[in-house]
PDB file of C-alpha atoms in Angstrom:
ATOM      1  CA  THR A 169     -15.500  15.531   9.848  1.00  0.00           C
ATOM      2  CA  SER A 170     -11.832  14.903  10.435  1.00  0.00           C
ATOM      3  CA  LEU A 171     -10.865  18.218   8.880  1.00  0.00           C
ATOM      4  CA  LEU A 172     -13.429  20.030  11.009  1.00  0.00           C
ATOM      5  CA  LEU A 173     -12.135  18.272  14.072  1.00  0.00           C
ATOM      6  CA  MET A 174      -8.558  19.320  13.376  1.00  0.00           C
ATOM      7  CA  ALA A 175      -9.650  22.875  12.561  1.00  0.00           C
ATOM      8  CA  GLY A 176     -11.497  22.996  15.858  1.00  0.00           C
ATOM      9  CA  ILE A 177      -8.296  21.830  17.703  1.00  0.00           C
ATOM     10  CA  VAL A 178      -6.344  24.595  16.048  1.00  0.00           C
ATOM     11  CA  VAL A 179      -8.904  27.290  16.973  1.00  0.00           C
ATOM     12  CA  ALA A 180      -9.178  26.050  20.589  1.00  0.00           C
ATOM     13  CA  VAL A 181      -5.374  25.962  21.011  1.00  0.00           C
ATOM     14  CA  GLY A 182      -5.115  29.482  19.584  1.00  0.00           C
ATOM     15  CA  LEU A 183      -7.599  30.763  22.096  1.00  0.00           C
ATOM     16  CA  CYS A 184      -5.824  29.045  24.981  1.00  0.00           C
ATOM     17  CA  ARG A 185      -2.471  30.437  23.922  1.00  0.00           C
ATOM     18  CA  ARG A 186      -3.877  33.946  23.735  1.00  0.00           C
ATOM     19  CA  LEU A 187      -5.556  33.666  27.118  1.00  0.00           C
ATOM     20  CA  THR A 188      -2.343  32.287  28.657  1.00  0.00           C
ATOM     21  CA  ARG A 189      -0.297  35.210  27.361  1.00  0.00           C
ATOM     22  CA  ARG A 190      -2.823  37.732  28.797  1.00  0.00           C
ATOM     23  CA  GLN A 191      -3.371  36.181  32.178  1.00  0.00           C
ATOM     24  CA  LEU A 192       0.036  34.705  33.047  1.00  0.00           C
ATOM     25  CA  ARG A 193       2.475  37.549  32.127  1.00  0.00           C
ATOM     26  CA  SER A 194       3.645  37.790  35.735  1.00  0.00           C
ATOM     27  CA  HIS A 195       4.416  34.057  35.886  1.00  0.00           C
ATOM     28  CA  PRO A 196       6.888  33.451  33.062  1.00  0.00           C
ATOM     29  CA  ARG A 197       7.714  29.861  33.894  1.00  0.00           C
ATOM     30  CA  LEU A 198       4.105  28.692  34.022  1.00  0.00           C
ATOM     31  CA  CYS A 199       3.347  30.766  30.942  1.00  0.00           C
ATOM     32  CA  THR A 200       6.206  29.138  29.023  1.00  0.00           C
ATOM     33  CA  PHE A 201       5.172  25.676  30.162  1.00  0.00           C
ATOM     34  CA  LEU A 202       1.619  26.090  29.078  1.00  0.00           C
ATOM     35  CA  LEU A 203       2.342  27.758  25.807  1.00  0.00           C
ATOM     36  CA  GLU A 204       4.693  24.913  24.852  1.00  0.00           C
ATOM     37  CA  MET A 205       2.245  22.331  26.107  1.00  0.00           C
ATOM     38  CA  PHE A 206      -0.729  23.791  24.039  1.00  0.00           C
ATOM     39  CA  SER A 207       1.412  24.059  20.943  1.00  0.00           C
ATOM     40  CA  THR A 208       2.687  20.505  21.177  1.00  0.00           C
ATOM     41  CA  PHE A 209      -0.797  19.323  21.943  1.00  0.00           C
ATOM     42  CA  GLN A 210      -2.046  20.785  18.686  1.00  0.00           C
ATOM     43  CA  ILE A 211       0.655  19.165  16.571  1.00  0.00           C
ATOM     44  CA  CYS A 212       0.245  15.747  18.268  1.00  0.00           C
ATOM     45  CA  ALA A 213      -3.512  15.709  18.173  1.00  0.00           C
ATOM     46  CA  CYS A 214      -3.706  16.797  14.520  1.00  0.00           C
ATOM     47  CA  THR A 215      -1.045  14.286  13.510  1.00  0.00           C
ATOM     48  CA  ASN A 216      -2.797  11.485  15.325  1.00  0.00           C
ATOM     49  CA  GLU A 217      -5.904  12.284  13.229  1.00  0.00           C
ATOM     50  CA  LEU A 218      -3.837  12.706  10.016  1.00  0.00           C
ATOM     51  CA  CYS A 219      -2.459   9.175  10.434  1.00  0.00           C
ATOM     52  CA  LEU A 220      -6.014   7.841  10.204  1.00  0.00           C
ATOM     53  CA  LEU A 221      -6.404   9.675   6.899  1.00  0.00           C
ATOM     54  CA  GLY A 222      -3.178   8.297   5.339  1.00  0.00           C
ATOM     55  CA  ASN A 223      -5.024   5.565   3.393  1.00  0.00           C
ATOM     56  CA  THR A 224      -7.655   7.925   1.953  1.00  0.00           C
ATOM     57  CA  GLU A 225      -7.759   7.823  -1.839  1.00  0.00           C
ATOM     58  CA  PRO A 226      -6.052   8.861  -3.906  1.00  0.00           C
ATOM     59  CA  LYS A 227      -2.940   7.629  -2.238  1.00  0.00           C
ATOM     60  CA  PRO A 228      -0.465   9.082  -1.395  1.00  0.00           C
ATOM     61  CA  HIS A 229      -1.633  12.423  -2.716  1.00  0.00           C
ATOM     62  CA  THR A 230      -4.276  13.084  -0.117  1.00  0.00           C
ATOM     63  CA  GLY A 231      -2.015  12.304   2.808  1.00  0.00           C
ATOM     64  CA  LEU A 232       0.861  14.373   1.466  1.00  0.00           C
ATOM     65  CA  THR A 233      -1.430  17.378   0.687  1.00  0.00           C
ATOM     66  CA  LEU A 234      -2.843  17.214   4.179  1.00  0.00           C
ATOM     67  CA  THR A 235       0.599  16.943   5.664  1.00  0.00           C
ATOM     68  CA  TYR A 236       1.804  20.018   3.794  1.00  0.00           C
ATOM     69  CA  GLY A 237      -1.283  22.065   4.581  1.00  0.00           C
ATOM     70  CA  PHE A 238      -1.422  21.384   8.258  1.00  0.00           C
ATOM     71  CA  THR A 239       2.418  21.849   8.603  1.00  0.00           C
ATOM     72  CA  VAL A 240       1.974  25.353   7.185  1.00  0.00           C
ATOM     73  CA  LEU A 241      -0.989  25.874   9.498  1.00  0.00           C
ATOM     74  CA  HIS A 242       1.087  24.900  12.546  1.00  0.00           C
ATOM     75  CA  GLY A 243       3.913  27.054  11.496  1.00  0.00           C
ATOM     76  CA  LEU A 244       1.667  30.105  11.103  1.00  0.00           C
ATOM     77  CA  THR A 245      -0.317  29.607  14.287  1.00  0.00           C
ATOM     78  CA  LEU A 246       2.412  28.447  16.658  1.00  0.00           C
ATOM     79  CA  PRO A 247       5.183  31.075  16.464  1.00  0.00           C
ATOM     80  CA  GLY A 248       7.781  30.907  19.214  1.00  0.00           C
ATOM     81  CA  SER A 249       7.155  27.281  20.059  1.00  0.00           C
ATOM     82  CA  THR A 250       9.544  24.344  19.131  1.00  0.00           C
ATOM     83  CA  CYS A 251       7.087  21.478  19.900  1.00  0.00           C
ATOM     84  CA  ASN A 252      10.135  19.182  19.515  1.00  0.00           C
ATOM     85  CA  PRO A 253      12.577  18.118  22.313  1.00  0.00           C
ATOM     86  CA  CYS A 254      15.407  18.091  19.726  1.00  0.00           C
ATOM     87  CA  GLY A 255      14.671  21.709  18.845  1.00  0.00           C
ATOM     88  CA  THR A 256      14.680  22.641  22.525  1.00  0.00           C
ATOM     89  CA  LEU A 257      18.206  21.258  22.893  1.00  0.00           C
ATOM     90  CA  GLN A 258      19.662  23.864  20.496  1.00  0.00           C
ATOM     91  CA  PRO A 259      19.237  27.020  22.694  1.00  0.00           C
ATOM     92  CA  MET A 260      20.120  24.930  25.776  1.00  0.00           C
ATOM     93  CA  TRP A 261      23.471  23.813  24.207  1.00  0.00           C
ATOM     94  CA  GLY A 262      24.202  27.375  22.911  1.00  0.00           C
ATOM     95  CA  GLY A 263      23.426  28.987  26.266  1.00  0.00           C
ATOM     96  CA  GLY A 264      20.430  30.902  25.097  1.00  0.00           C
ATOM     97  CA  THR A 265      18.147  28.886  27.390  1.00  0.00           C
ATOM     98  CA  SER A 266      18.859  27.663  30.879  1.00  0.00           C
ATOM     99  CA  VAL A 267      18.810  24.004  31.564  1.00  0.00           C
ATOM    100  CA  LYS A 268      15.908  24.496  33.968  1.00  0.00           C
ATOM    101  CA  MET A 269      13.857  26.313  31.355  1.00  0.00           C
ATOM    102  CA  GLY A 270      14.773  23.792  28.623  1.00  0.00           C
ATOM    103  CA  GLY A 271      13.759  20.928  30.894  1.00  0.00           C
ATOM    104  CA  LEU A 272      10.520  22.679  31.551  1.00  0.00           C
ATOM    105  CA  LYS A 273       9.796  22.914  27.919  1.00  0.00           C
ATOM    106  CA  ILE A 274      10.701  19.260  27.209  1.00  0.00           C
ATOM    107  CA  GLY A 275       8.451  18.209  30.101  1.00  0.00           C
ATOM    108  CA  ALA A 276       5.608  20.206  28.689  1.00  0.00           C
ATOM    109  CA  GLN A 277       6.079  18.642  25.284  1.00  0.00           C
ATOM    110  CA  PHE A 278       5.834  15.072  26.657  1.00  0.00           C
ATOM    111  CA  VAL A 279       2.866  16.003  28.860  1.00  0.00           C
ATOM    112  CA  ALA A 280       1.139  17.359  25.742  1.00  0.00           C
ATOM    113  CA  ALA A 281       2.053  14.161  23.835  1.00  0.00           C
ATOM    114  CA  VAL A 282       0.185  12.052  26.435  1.00  0.00           C
ATOM    115  CA  LEU A 283      -2.786  14.476  26.735  1.00  0.00           C
ATOM    116  CA  ALA A 284      -3.193  14.509  22.958  1.00  0.00           C
ATOM    117  CA  ARG A 285      -3.234  10.743  22.790  1.00  0.00           C
ATOM    118  CA  VAL A 286      -5.798  10.449  25.565  1.00  0.00           C
ATOM    119  CA  PHE A 287      -7.948  13.208  24.021  1.00  0.00           C
ATOM    120  CA  MET A 288      -7.876  11.621  20.563  1.00  0.00           C
ATOM    121  CA  HIS A 289      -8.794   8.217  22.013  1.00  0.00           C
ATOM    122  CA  PHE A 290     -11.778   9.816  23.646  1.00  0.00           C
ATOM    123  CA  LEU A 291     -12.913  11.363  20.373  1.00  0.00           C
ATOM    124  CA  TRP A 292     -12.348   8.100  18.481  1.00  0.00           C
ATOM    125  CA  ARG A 293     -14.559   6.254  20.871  1.00  0.00           C
ATOM    126  CA  LEU A 294     -17.349   8.535  19.759  1.00  0.00           C
ATOM    127  CA  GLU A 295     -16.798   7.336  16.130  1.00  0.00           C
ATOM    128  CA  MET A 296     -17.811  10.689  14.631  1.00  0.00           C
ATOM    129  CA  ALA A 297     -16.055   9.911  11.385  1.00  0.00           C
ATOM    130  CA  GLU A 298     -15.509   6.761   9.310  1.00  0.00           C
ATOM    131  CA  PRO A 299     -11.716   6.628   9.947  1.00  0.00           C
ATOM    132  CA  HIS A 300     -12.413   6.406  13.699  1.00  0.00           C
ATOM    133  CA  PHE A 301     -14.055   3.077  13.327  1.00  0.00           C
ATOM    134  CA  GLY A 302     -11.635   0.431  14.678  1.00  0.00           C
ATOM    135  CA  ALA A 303      -8.930   3.042  15.393  1.00  0.00           C
ATOM    136  CA  LEU A 304      -8.714   1.998  19.046  1.00  0.00           C
ATOM    137  CA  SER A 305      -8.176  -1.706  18.230  1.00  0.00           C
ATOM    138  CA  GLN A 306      -4.876  -1.192  16.383  1.00  0.00           C
ATOM    139  CA  GLY A 307      -2.551  -1.425  19.434  1.00  0.00           C
ATOM    140  CA  CYS A 308       0.998  -0.890  18.289  1.00  0.00           C
ATOM    141  CA  SER A 309       0.619   0.125  14.675  1.00  0.00           C
ATOM    142  CA  ASN A 310       4.319  -0.768  14.123  1.00  0.00           C
ATOM    143  CA  PRO A 311       5.619   2.182  12.085  1.00  0.00           C
ATOM    144  CA  MET A 312       8.972   0.467  11.535  1.00  0.00           C
ATOM    145  CA  GLN A 313       8.639  -1.472   8.316  1.00  0.00           C
ATOM    146  CA  THR A 314      12.403  -2.184   7.995  1.00  0.00           C
ATOM    147  CA  THR A 315      15.201  -3.367  10.166  1.00  0.00           C
ATOM    148  CA  GLU A 316      16.082  -1.583  13.355  1.00  0.00           C
ATOM    149  CA  MET A 317      19.484  -0.432  12.059  1.00  0.00           C
ATOM    150  CA  GLN A 318      18.044   0.964   8.877  1.00  0.00           C
ATOM    151  CA  ALA A 319      15.252   2.684  10.805  1.00  0.00           C
ATOM    152  CA  PHE A 320      17.803   4.221  13.107  1.00  0.00           C
ATOM    153  CA  CYS A 321      19.849   5.577  10.187  1.00  0.00           C
ATOM    154  CA  ILE A 322      16.732   6.964   8.415  1.00  0.00           C
ATOM    155  CA  GLU A 323      15.543   8.844  11.483  1.00  0.00           C
ATOM    156  CA  LEU A 324      19.103  10.097  12.167  1.00  0.00           C
ATOM    157  CA  LEU A 325      19.460  11.303   8.578  1.00  0.00           C
ATOM    158  CA  PHE A 326      16.067  12.933   8.462  1.00  0.00           C
ATOM    159  CA  SER A 327      16.756  14.735  11.732  1.00  0.00           C
ATOM    160  CA  VAL A 328      20.076  16.061  10.373  1.00  0.00           C
ATOM    161  CA  VAL A 329      18.445  17.284   7.183  1.00  0.00           C
ATOM    162  CA  PHE A 330      15.607  18.859   8.939  1.00  0.00           C
ATOM    163  CA  GLN A 331      17.653  20.624  11.679  1.00  0.00           C
ATOM    164  CA  LEU A 332      20.204  21.752   9.115  1.00  0.00           C
ATOM    165  CA  THR A 333      17.487  23.289   6.883  1.00  0.00           C
ATOM    166  CA  VAL A 334      15.901  25.071   9.835  1.00  0.00           C
ATOM    167  CA  LEU A 335      19.319  26.692  10.621  1.00  0.00           C
ATOM    168  CA  ARG A 336      19.799  27.621   6.993  1.00  0.00           C
ATOM    169  CA  VAL A 337      16.362  29.351   6.509  1.00  0.00           C
ATOM    170  CA  GLU A 338      16.416  31.333   9.744  1.00  0.00           C
ATOM    171  CA  SER A 339      17.141  34.602   7.837  1.00  0.00           C
ATOM    172  CA  ILE A 340      14.193  34.100   5.471  1.00  0.00           C
ATOM    173  CA  ASN A 341      10.915  35.940   5.908  1.00  0.00           C
ATOM    174  CA  PRO A 342       8.742  33.823   8.193  1.00  0.00           C
ATOM    175  CA  LYS A 343       5.834  33.820   5.723  1.00  0.00           C
ATOM    176  CA  TYR A 344       8.033  32.038   3.165  1.00  0.00           C
ATOM    177  CA  ARG A 345      10.116  30.085   5.708  1.00  0.00           C
ATOM    178  CA  VAL A 346       7.091  28.126   6.948  1.00  0.00           C
ATOM    179  CA  HIS A 347       6.341  26.922   3.353  1.00  0.00           C
ATOM    180  CA  LEU A 348       9.885  25.810   2.816  1.00  0.00           C
ATOM    181  CA  ILE A 349       9.894  23.848   6.067  1.00  0.00           C
ATOM    182  CA  ALA A 350       6.463  22.305   5.292  1.00  0.00           C
ATOM    183  CA  LEU A 351       7.674  21.301   1.834  1.00  0.00           C
ATOM    184  CA  LEU A 352      10.746  19.659   3.346  1.00  0.00           C
ATOM    185  CA  ILE A 353       8.706  17.714   5.913  1.00  0.00           C
ATOM    186  CA  THR A 354       6.318  16.575   3.151  1.00  0.00           C
ATOM    187  CA  MET A 355       9.245  15.356   1.074  1.00  0.00           C
ATOM    188  CA  LEU A 356      10.713  13.504   4.052  1.00  0.00           C
ATOM    189  CA  VAL A 357       7.349  11.839   4.760  1.00  0.00           C
ATOM    190  CA  TYR A 358       7.074  10.808   1.099  1.00  0.00           C
ATOM    191  CA  ALA A 359      10.613   9.385   1.139  1.00  0.00           C
ATOM    192  CA  GLY A 360      10.576   7.534   4.440  1.00  0.00           C
ATOM    193  CA  GLY A 361       6.999   7.518   5.740  1.00  0.00           C
ATOM    194  CA  ASN A 362       6.432   3.984   4.615  1.00  0.00           C
ATOM    195  CA  LEU A 363       9.575   2.803   6.407  1.00  0.00           C
ATOM    196  CA  THR A 364       9.682   4.632   9.785  1.00  0.00           C
ATOM    197  CA  GLY A 365       6.836   7.206   9.615  1.00  0.00           C
ATOM    198  CA  ALA A 366       9.430  10.003   9.166  1.00  0.00           C
ATOM    199  CA  ILE A 367       8.741  11.462  12.605  1.00  0.00           C
ATOM    200  CA  PHE A 368      12.124  12.804  13.918  1.00  0.00           C
ATOM    201  CA  ASN A 369      10.373  14.210  16.937  1.00  0.00           C
ATOM    202  CA  PRO A 370      10.526  12.211  20.177  1.00  0.00           C
ATOM    203  CA  ALA A 371       7.417  13.721  21.750  1.00  0.00           C
ATOM    204  CA  LEU A 372       5.337  13.209  18.594  1.00  0.00           C
ATOM    205  CA  ALA A 373       6.608   9.659  18.200  1.00  0.00           C
ATOM    206  CA  PHE A 374       5.530   8.900  21.775  1.00  0.00           C
ATOM    207  CA  SER A 375       2.092  10.382  21.210  1.00  0.00           C
ATOM    208  CA  LEU A 376       1.565   8.451  17.921  1.00  0.00           C
ATOM    209  CA  HIS A 377       2.849   5.029  19.024  1.00  0.00           C
ATOM    210  CA  PRO A 378       2.804   4.756  22.840  1.00  0.00           C
ATOM    211  CA  ASN A 379       1.984   1.105  22.756  1.00  0.00           C
ATOM    212  CA  CYS A 380       5.035   0.325  20.654  1.00  0.00           C
ATOM    213  CA  PHE A 381       7.205   1.867  23.335  1.00  0.00           C
ATOM    214  CA  TYR A 382       5.608  -0.306  25.918  1.00  0.00           C
ATOM    215  CA  ASP A 383       6.131  -3.443  23.908  1.00  0.00           C
ATOM    216  CA  LYS A 384       9.679  -2.783  22.534  1.00  0.00           C
ATOM    217  CA  PHE A 385      10.954   0.166  24.619  1.00  0.00           C
ATOM    218  CA  TRP A 386      14.653  -0.107  23.793  1.00  0.00           C
ATOM    219  CA  SER A 387      14.125  -0.615  20.104  1.00  0.00           C
ATOM    220  CA  TYR A 388      11.707   2.297  19.698  1.00  0.00           C
ATOM    221  CA  SER A 389      13.596   4.667  21.996  1.00  0.00           C
ATOM    222  CA  LEU A 390      16.705   4.010  19.910  1.00  0.00           C
ATOM    223  CA  VAL A 391      14.985   4.810  16.680  1.00  0.00           C
ATOM    224  CA  TYR A 392      12.581   7.580  17.744  1.00  0.00           C
ATOM    225  CA  TRP A 393      14.347   9.260  20.694  1.00  0.00           C
ATOM    226  CA  ILE A 394      18.112   8.656  20.448  1.00  0.00           C
ATOM    227  CA  ALA A 395      18.444   8.896  16.589  1.00  0.00           C
ATOM    228  CA  PRO A 396      16.897  12.380  16.251  1.00  0.00           C
ATOM    229  CA  SER A 397      18.644  13.624  19.325  1.00  0.00           C
ATOM    230  CA  LEU A 398      21.959  12.384  17.973  1.00  0.00           C
ATOM    231  CA  GLY A 399      21.240  14.123  14.639  1.00  0.00           C
ATOM    232  CA  LYS A 400      20.719  17.338  16.560  1.00  0.00           C
ATOM    233  CA  PHE A 401      24.157  16.913  18.327  1.00  0.00           C
ATOM    234  CA  LEU A 402      25.835  16.211  14.970  1.00  0.00           C
ATOM    235  CA  ILE A 403      24.566  19.629  13.738  1.00  0.00           C
ATOM    236  CA  PHE A 404      25.932  21.201  16.898  1.00  0.00           C
ATOM    237  CA  TYR A 405      29.356  19.869  16.345  1.00  0.00           C
ATOM    238  CA  ILE A 406      29.423  20.590  12.591  1.00  0.00           C
ATOM    239  CA  PHE A 407      28.056  24.113  12.749  1.00  0.00           C
TER     240      PHE A 407
END
């Protein structure tokens, strides 16, 4: 049921993106906002559901396989979208995107993060699948299972590794590049998922753990917002 749900989200987002391109060609800003919002919504909604399947036996093979598979699916179905505020900073810093357009995309990403969380809570209340039982009573699921400083360093390192890899594989055929990036993300999740969740995406982190940001805003913003953004800026200065 969970797999069918995520597949339905992917199909619905694909239809919305196609309709947006056809109907809003004369409104580039609105079109850009909606495309980025739909794309980020797909990633956030599917990842929210995947988090419920993380304990499915056999562990961790099932969770890692699903992570790889859906990362490839996102890469193939969401071309042209960054879905990550840190990724949006790169063209802004390099002058390829105006500050206004970059801010529009980042705003769309956080709007999508909130909408995805609300949408998934609505579906979880319906209890269509066994993992949905009790999902709403978790509150802050506390993804940080280590000290704040170690969590900061892990998210910073993962962000640097991820952004550097994305830059290095830009010249590779997109059909192969998406598999390399998916493999990297799966490896990072395996290496640090039990410590910080290995998110390195501020919008996705806010969608997955909003209650944690309410309870410990400074701590979680340092680890899940500032650390990946700092990692991006380190890549800027080095390369």
